mmCIF file of C-alpha atoms in Angstrom:
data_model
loop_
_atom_site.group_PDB
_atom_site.id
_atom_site.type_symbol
_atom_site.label_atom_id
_atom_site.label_comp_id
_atom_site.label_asym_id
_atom_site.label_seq_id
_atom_site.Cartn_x
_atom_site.Cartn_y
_atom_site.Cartn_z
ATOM 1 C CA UNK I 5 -0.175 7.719 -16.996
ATOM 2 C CA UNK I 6 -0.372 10.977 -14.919
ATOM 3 C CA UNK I 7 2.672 12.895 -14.742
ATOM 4 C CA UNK I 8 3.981 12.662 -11.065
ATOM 5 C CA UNK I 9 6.602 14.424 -9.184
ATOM 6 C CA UNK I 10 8.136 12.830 -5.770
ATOM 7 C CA UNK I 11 10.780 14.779 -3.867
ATOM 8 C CA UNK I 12 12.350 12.462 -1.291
ATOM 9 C CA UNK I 13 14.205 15.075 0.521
ATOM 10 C CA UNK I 14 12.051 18.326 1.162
ATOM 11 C CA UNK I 15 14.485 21.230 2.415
ATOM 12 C CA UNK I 16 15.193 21.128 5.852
ATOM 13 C CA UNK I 17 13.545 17.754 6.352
ATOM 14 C CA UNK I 18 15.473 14.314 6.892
ATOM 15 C CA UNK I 19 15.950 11.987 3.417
ATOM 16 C CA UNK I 20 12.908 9.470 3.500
ATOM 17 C CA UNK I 21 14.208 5.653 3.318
ATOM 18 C CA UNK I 22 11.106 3.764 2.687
ATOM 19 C CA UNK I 23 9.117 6.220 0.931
ATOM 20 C CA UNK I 24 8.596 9.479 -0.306
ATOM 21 C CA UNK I 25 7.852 12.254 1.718
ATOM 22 C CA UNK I 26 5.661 14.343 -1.527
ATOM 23 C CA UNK I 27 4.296 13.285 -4.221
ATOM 24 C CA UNK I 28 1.905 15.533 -6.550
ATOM 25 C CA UNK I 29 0.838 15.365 -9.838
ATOM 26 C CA UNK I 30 -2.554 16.441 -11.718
ATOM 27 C CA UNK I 31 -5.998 13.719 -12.803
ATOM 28 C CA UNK I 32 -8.260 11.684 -11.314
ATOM 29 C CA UNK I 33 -8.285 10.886 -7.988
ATOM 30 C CA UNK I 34 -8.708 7.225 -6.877
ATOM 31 C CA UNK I 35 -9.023 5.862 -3.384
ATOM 32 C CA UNK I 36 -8.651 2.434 -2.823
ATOM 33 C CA UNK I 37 -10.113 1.569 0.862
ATOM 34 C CA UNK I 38 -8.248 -0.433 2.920
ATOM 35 C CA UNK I 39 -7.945 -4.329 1.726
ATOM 36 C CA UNK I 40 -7.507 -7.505 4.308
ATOM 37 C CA UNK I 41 -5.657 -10.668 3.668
ATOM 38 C CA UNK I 42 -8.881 -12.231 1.833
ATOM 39 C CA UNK I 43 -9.468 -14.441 -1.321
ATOM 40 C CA UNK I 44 -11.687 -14.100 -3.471
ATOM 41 C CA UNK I 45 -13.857 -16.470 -1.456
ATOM 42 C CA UNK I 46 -14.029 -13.948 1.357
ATOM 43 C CA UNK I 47 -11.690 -16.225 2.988
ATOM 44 C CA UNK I 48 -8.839 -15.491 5.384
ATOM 45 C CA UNK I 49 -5.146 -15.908 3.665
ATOM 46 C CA UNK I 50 -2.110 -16.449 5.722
ATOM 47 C CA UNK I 51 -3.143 -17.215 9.253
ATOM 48 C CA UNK I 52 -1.236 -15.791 11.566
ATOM 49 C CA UNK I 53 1.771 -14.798 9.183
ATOM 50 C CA UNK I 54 2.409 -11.338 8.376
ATOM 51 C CA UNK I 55 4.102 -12.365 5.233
ATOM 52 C CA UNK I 56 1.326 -14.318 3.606
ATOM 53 C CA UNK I 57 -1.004 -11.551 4.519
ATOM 54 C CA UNK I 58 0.982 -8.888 3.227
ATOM 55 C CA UNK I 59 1.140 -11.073 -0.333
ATOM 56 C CA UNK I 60 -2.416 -11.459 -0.616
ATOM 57 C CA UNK I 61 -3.215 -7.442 0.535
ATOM 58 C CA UNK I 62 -0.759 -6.073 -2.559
ATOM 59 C CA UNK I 63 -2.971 -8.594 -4.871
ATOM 60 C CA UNK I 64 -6.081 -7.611 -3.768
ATOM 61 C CA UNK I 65 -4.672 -3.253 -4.068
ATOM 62 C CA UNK I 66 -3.533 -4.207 -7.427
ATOM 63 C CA UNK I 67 -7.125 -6.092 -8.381
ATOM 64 C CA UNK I 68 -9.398 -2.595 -7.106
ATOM 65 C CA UNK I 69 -6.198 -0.700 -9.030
ATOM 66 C CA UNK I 70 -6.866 -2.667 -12.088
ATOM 67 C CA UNK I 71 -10.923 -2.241 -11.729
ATOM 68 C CA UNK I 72 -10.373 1.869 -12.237
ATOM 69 C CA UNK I 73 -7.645 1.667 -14.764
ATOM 70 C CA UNK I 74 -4.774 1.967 -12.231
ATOM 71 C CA UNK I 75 -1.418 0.529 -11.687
ATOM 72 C CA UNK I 76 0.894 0.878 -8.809
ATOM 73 C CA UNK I 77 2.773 3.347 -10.835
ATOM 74 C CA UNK I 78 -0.491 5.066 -10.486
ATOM 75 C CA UNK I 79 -0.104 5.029 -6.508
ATOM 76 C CA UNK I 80 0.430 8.164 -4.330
ATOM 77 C CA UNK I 81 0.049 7.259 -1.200
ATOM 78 C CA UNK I 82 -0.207 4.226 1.302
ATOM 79 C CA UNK I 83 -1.508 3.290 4.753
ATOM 80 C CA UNK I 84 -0.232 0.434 6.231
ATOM 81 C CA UNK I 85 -2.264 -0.173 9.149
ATOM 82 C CA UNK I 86 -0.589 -3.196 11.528
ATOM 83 C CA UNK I 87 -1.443 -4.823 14.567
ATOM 84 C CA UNK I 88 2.442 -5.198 15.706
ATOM 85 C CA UNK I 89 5.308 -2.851 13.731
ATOM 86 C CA UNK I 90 7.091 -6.236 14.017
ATOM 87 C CA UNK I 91 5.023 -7.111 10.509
ATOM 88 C CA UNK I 92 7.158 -4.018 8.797
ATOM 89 C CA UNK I 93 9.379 -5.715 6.892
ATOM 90 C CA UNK I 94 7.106 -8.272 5.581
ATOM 91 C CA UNK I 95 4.676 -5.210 4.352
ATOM 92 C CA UNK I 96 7.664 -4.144 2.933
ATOM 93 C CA UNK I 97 9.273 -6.626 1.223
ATOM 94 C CA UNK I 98 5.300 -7.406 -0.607
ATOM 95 C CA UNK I 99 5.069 -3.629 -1.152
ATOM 96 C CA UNK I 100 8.902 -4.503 -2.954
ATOM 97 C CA UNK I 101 7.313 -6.978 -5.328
ATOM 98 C CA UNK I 102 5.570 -4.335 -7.020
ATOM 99 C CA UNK I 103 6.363 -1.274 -6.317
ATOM 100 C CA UNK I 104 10.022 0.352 -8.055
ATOM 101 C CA UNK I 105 12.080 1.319 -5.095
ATOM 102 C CA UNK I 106 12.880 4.272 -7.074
ATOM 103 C CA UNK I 107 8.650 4.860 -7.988
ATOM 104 C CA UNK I 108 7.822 5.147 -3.964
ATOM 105 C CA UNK I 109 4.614 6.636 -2.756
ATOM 106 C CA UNK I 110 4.066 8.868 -0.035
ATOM 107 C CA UNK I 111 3.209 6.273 2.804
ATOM 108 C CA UNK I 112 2.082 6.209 6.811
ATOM 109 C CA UNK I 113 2.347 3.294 8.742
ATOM 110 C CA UNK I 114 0.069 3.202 12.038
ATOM 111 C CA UNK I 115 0.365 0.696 14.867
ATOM 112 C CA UNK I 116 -3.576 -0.340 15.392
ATOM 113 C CA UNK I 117 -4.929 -2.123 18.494
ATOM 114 C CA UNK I 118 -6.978 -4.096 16.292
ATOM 115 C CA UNK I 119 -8.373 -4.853 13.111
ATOM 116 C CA UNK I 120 -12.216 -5.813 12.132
ATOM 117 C CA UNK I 121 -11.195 -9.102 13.302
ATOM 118 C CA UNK I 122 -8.025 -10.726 15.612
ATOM 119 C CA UNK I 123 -7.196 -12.824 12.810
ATOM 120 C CA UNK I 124 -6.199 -9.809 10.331
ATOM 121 C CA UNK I 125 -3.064 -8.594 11.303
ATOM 122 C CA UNK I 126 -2.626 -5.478 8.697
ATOM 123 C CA UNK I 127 -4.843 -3.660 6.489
ATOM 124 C CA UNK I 128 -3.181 -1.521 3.527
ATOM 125 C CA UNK I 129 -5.364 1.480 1.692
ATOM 126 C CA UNK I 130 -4.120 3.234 -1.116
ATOM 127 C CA UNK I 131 -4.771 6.591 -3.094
ATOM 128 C CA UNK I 132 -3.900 7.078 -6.714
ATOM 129 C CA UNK I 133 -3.866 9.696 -9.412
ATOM 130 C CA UNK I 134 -5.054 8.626 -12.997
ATOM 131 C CA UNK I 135 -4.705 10.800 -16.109
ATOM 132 C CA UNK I 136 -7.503 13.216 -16.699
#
């Protein structure tokens, strides 16, 4: 695994609570573009509930993590993009399922107007750092 380094609280800037404001560390660089709340099928999981979506977006990162030898332990950083902030906490609470509160990426989390379609309601990439 590559050796990483997080510092929650940079000088001078406010503890983070949900994440981790740096993380660095040396290898290969994987980016994992931004996965929807779809099956395997191509087909739409969790109409309409943030939750359900959120479930099926961390299994689907953790599938393209798998494909280049990655793990969530691998993970730097996350982008949670979201049609309504209101969906926070269920992002989060997925994101809690497999990700050590104490092992946090760096993350962003954007309010969108919309998504490739109405039905998708957020839309998670990731970027990770393998050893060399």
């Amino acid at each position: 695994m590559a050796e990483l380094t997080r510092i929650s609280a940079p000088d001078g800037v406010a503890p983070a609570a949900a994440y981790t404001h740096v993380v660095m560390g040396t290898g290969r660089f994987v980016a994992v573009s931004g996965q929807l709340a779809l099956d395997e099928d191509g087909k739409l999981v969790g109409e309409g509930d943030p939750a359900a979506q959120a479930r099926q977006v961390f299994e689907n990162l953790r599938r393209c993590l798998a494909a280049a030898g990655a793990t969530f332990d691998n993970v730097v950083k996350l982008t949670f993009f979201v049609t309504d902030m209101a969906y926070m906490p269920a992002v989060r609470a997925a994101r809690d399922e497999h990700i050590s509160p104490d092992r946090l990426p760096a993350a962003s989390a954007v309010q969108v107007a919309a998504l490739v379609s109405p039905d998708f309601l957020l839309e998670i990439e990731a970027f990770a750092l393998l050893p060399e």
